[in-house]
PDB file of C-alpha atoms in Angstrom:
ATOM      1  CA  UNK A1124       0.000   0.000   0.000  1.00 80.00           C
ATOM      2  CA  UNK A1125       2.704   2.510   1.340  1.00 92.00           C
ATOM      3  CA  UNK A1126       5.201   3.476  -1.466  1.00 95.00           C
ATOM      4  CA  UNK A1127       9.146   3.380  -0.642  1.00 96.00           C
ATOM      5  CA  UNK A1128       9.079   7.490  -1.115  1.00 97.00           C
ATOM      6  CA  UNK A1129       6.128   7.568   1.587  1.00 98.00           C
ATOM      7  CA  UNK A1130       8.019   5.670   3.749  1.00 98.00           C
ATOM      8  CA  UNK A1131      11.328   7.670   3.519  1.00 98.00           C
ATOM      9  CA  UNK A1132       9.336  10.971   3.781  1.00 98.00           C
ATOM     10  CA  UNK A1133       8.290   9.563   7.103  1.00 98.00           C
ATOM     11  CA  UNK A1134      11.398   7.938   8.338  1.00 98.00           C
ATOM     12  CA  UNK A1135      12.580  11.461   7.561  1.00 98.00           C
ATOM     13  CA  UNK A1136       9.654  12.650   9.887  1.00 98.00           C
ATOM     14  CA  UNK A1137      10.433  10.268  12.889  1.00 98.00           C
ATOM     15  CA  UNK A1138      14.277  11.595  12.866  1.00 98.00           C
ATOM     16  CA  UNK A1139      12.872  15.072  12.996  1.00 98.00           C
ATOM     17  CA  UNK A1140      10.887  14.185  15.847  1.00 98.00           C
ATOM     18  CA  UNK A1141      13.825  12.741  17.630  1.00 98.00           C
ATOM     19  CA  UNK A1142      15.378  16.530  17.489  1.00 98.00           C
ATOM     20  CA  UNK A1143      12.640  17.562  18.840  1.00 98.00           C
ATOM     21  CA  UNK A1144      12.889  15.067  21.694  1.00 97.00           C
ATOM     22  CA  UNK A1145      16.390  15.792  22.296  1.00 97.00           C
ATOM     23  CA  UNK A1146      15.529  19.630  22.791  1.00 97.00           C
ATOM     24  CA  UNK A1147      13.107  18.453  25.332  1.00 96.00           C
ATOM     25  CA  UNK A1148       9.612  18.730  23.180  1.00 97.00           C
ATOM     26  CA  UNK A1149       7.035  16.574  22.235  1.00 97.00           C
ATOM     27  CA  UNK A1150       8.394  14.046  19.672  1.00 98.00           C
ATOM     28  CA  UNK A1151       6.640  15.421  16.425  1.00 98.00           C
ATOM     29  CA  UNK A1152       8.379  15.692  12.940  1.00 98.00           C
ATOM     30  CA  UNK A1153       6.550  16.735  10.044  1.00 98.00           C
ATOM     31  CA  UNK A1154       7.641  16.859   6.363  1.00 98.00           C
ATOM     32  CA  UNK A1155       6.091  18.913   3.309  1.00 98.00           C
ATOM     33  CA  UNK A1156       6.842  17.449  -0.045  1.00 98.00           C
ATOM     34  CA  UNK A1157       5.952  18.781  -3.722  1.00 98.00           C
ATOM     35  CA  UNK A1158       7.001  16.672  -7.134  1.00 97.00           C
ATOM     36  CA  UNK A1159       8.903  14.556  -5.165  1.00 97.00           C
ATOM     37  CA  UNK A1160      11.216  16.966  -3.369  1.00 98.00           C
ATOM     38  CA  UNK A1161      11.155  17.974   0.016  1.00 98.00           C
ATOM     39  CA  UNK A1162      10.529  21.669   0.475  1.00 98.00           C
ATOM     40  CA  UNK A1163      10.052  22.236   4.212  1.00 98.00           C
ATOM     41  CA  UNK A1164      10.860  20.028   7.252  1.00 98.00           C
ATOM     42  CA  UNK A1165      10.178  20.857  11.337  1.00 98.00           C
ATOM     43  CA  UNK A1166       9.663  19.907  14.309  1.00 98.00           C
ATOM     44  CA  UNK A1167       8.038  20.567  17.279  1.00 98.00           C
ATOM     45  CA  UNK A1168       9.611  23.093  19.398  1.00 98.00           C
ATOM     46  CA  UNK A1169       7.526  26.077  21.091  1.00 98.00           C
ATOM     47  CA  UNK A1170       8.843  25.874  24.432  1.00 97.00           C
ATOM     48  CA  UNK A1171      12.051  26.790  22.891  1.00 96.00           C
ATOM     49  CA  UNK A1172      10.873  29.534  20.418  1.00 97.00           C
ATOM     50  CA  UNK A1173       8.902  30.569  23.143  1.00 98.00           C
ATOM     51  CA  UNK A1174       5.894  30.418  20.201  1.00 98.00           C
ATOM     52  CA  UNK A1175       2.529  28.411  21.313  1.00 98.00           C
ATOM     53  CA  UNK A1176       1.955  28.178  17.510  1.00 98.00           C
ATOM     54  CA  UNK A1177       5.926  26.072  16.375  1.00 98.00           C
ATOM     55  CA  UNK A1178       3.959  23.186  15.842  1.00 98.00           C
ATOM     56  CA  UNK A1179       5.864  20.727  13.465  1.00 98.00           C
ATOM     57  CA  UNK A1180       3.755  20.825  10.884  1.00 98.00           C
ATOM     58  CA  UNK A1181       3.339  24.489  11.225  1.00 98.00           C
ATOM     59  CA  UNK A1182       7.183  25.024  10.575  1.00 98.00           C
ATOM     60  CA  UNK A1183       6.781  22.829   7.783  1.00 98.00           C
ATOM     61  CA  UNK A1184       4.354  24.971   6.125  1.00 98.00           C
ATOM     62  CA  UNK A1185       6.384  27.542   6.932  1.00 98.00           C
ATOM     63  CA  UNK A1186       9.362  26.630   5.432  1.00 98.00           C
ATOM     64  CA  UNK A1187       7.561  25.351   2.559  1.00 98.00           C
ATOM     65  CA  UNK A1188       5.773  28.743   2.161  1.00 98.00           C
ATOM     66  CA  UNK A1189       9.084  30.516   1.353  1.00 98.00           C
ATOM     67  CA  UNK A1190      10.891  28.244  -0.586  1.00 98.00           C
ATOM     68  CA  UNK A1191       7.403  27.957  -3.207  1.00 98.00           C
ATOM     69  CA  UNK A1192       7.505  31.555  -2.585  1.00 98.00           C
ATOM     70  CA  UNK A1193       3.375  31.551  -2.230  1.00 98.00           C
ATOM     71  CA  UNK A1194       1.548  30.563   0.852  1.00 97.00           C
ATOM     72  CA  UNK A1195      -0.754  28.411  -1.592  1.00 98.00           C
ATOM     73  CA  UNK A1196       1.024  24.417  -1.625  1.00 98.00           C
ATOM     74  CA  UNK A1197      -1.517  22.992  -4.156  1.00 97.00           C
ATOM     75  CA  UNK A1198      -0.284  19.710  -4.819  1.00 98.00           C
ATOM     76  CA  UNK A1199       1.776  18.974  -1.724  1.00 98.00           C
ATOM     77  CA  UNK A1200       2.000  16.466   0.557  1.00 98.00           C
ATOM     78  CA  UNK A1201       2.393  16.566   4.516  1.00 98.00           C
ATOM     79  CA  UNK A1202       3.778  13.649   6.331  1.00 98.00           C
ATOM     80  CA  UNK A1203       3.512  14.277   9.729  1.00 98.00           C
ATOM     81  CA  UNK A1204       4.556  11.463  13.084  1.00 98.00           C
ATOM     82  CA  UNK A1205       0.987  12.482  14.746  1.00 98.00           C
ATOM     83  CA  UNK A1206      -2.320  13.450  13.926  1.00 98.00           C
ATOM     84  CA  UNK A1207      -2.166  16.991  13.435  1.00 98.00           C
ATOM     85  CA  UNK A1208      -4.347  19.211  16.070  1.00 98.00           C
ATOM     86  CA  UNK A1209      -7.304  21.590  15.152  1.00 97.00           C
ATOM     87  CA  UNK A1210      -4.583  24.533  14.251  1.00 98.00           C
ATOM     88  CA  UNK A1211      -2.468  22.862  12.365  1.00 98.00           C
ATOM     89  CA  UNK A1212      -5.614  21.097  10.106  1.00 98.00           C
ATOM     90  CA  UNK A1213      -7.150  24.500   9.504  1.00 97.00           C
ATOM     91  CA  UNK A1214      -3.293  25.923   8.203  1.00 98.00           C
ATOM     92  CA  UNK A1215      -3.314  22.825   5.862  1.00 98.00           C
ATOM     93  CA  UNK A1216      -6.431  23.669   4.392  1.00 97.00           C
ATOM     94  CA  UNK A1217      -5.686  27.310   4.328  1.00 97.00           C
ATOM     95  CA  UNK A1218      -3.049  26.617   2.301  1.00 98.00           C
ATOM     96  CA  UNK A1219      -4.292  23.812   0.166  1.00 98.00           C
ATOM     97  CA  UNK A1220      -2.350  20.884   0.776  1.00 98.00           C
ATOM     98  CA  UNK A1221      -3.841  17.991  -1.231  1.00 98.00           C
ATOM     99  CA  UNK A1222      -2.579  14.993   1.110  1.00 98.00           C
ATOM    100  CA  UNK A1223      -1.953  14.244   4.473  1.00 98.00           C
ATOM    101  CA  UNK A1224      -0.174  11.209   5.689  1.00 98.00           C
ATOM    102  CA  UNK A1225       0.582  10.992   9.383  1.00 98.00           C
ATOM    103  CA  UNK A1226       1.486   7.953  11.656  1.00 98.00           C
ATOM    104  CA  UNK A1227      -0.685   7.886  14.625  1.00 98.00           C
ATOM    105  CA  UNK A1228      -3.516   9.090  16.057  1.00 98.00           C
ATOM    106  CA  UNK A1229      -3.814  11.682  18.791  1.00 97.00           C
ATOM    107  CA  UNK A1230      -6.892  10.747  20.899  1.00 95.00           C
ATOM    108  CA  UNK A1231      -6.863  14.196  23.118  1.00 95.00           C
ATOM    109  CA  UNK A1232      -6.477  16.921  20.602  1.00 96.00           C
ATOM    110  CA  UNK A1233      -6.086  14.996  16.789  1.00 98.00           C
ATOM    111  CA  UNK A1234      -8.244  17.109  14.670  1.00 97.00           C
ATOM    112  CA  UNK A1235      -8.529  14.345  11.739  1.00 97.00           C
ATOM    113  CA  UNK A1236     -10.327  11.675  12.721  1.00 97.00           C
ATOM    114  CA  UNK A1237      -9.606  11.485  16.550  1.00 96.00           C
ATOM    115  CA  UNK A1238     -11.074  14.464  18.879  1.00 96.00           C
ATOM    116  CA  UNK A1239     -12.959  16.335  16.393  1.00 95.00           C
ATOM    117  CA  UNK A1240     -12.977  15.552  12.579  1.00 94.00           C
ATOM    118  CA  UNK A1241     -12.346  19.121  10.881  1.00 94.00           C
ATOM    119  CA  UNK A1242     -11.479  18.120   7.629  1.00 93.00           C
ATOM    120  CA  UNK A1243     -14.936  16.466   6.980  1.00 88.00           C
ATOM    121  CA  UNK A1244     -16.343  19.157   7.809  1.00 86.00           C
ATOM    122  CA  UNK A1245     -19.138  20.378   4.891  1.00 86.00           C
ATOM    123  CA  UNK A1246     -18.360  24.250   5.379  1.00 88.00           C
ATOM    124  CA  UNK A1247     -14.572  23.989   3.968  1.00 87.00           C
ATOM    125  CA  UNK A1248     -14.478  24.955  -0.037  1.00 88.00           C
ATOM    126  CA  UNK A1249     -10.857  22.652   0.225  1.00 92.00           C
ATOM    127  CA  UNK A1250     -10.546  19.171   1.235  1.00 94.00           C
ATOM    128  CA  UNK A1251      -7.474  17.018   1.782  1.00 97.00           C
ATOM    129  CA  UNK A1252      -6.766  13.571   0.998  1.00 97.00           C
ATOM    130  CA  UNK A1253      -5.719  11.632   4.397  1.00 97.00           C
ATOM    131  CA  UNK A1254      -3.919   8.452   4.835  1.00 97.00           C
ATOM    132  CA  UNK A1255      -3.079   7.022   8.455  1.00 97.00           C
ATOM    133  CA  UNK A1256      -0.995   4.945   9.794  1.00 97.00           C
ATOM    134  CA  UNK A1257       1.929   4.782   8.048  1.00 97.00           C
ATOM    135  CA  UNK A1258       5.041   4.064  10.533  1.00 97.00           C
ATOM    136  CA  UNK A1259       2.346   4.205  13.847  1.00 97.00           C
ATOM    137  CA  UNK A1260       3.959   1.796  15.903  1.00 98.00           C
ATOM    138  CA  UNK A1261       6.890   3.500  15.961  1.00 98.00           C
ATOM    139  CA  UNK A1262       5.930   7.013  16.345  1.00 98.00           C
ATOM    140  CA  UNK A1263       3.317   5.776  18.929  1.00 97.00           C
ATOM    141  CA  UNK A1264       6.621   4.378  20.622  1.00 98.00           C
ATOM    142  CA  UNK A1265       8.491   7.285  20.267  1.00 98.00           C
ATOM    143  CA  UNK A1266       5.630   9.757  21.762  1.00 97.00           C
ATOM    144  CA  UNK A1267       4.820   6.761  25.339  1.00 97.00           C
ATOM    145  CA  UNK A1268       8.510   6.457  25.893  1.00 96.00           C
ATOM    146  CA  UNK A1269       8.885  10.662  25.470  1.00 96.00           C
ATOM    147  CA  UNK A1270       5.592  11.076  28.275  1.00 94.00           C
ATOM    148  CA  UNK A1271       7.164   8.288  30.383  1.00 93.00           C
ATOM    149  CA  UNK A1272      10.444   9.764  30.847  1.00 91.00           C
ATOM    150  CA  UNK A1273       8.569  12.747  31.903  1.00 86.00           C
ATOM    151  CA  UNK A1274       6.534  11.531  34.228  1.00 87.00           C
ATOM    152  CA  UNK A1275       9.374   9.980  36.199  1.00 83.00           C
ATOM    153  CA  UNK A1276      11.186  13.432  36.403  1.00 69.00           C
TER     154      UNK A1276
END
């Protein structure tokens, strides 16, 4: 089902999310791809930015923004290690990513299929095609061992 680029892009995702781990945030790495190039990678890190809104896929889009020089990404793909939250779905739509590939779900704040369901929503004039599960068990891994370390501190 999953194509050998899919799974790089997200292989590429779970190392991004180990930097984030290392730098003491939530393990998330997302990646934003367009004909088969990468043009924007990050991570999450707001408590070192000091931003509530450096969500990985955010920084992604960000990056992604600037390099396409337009804030439009028609045609792009995001592959992200968790299912992205209600912010980070409404940026994706805002700027018209096509596809969405992410590893696992995020029961408490996932705004794809998990918490609430935004992108089925009626109201949007943009909708994105989403695939799941793609490398799960290890970013599911990589996000219980991250809260269980933290716990113990």
């Amino acid at each position: 089902m999953w194509s050998q680029n899919d799974i790089g892009w997200m292989q590429r995702g779970l190392e991004l999310a180990q930097k984030a781990e290392a730098a003491g945030e939530v393990p998330v790495g997302a990646v934003m791809v367009y004909n088969g190039e990468c043009i924007g990678e990050g991570y999450n890190c707001p408590i070192k930015t000091c931003d509530p809104t450096s969500h990985a896929e955010i920084n992604a889009l960000r990056e992604a923004g600037v390099q396409l020089k337009n804030y439009r990404l028609t045609g792009s793909t995001l592959y992200v290690t968790l299912e992205p939250c209600a912010m980070c779905v409404t940026a994706m739509i805002h700027a018209r990513v096509s596809r969405l590939v992410f590893a696992t779900p995020d029961p408490k704040t996932g705004a794809v299929i998990s918490a609430i369901s935004l992108l089925n929503a009626n109201y949007h004039n943009h909708h994105i095609q989403v695939e799941q599960s793609l490398l799960a068990e290890e970013a599911s891994l990589m996000l219980k061992n991250f809260f269980q370390k933290r716990r113990k501190v």
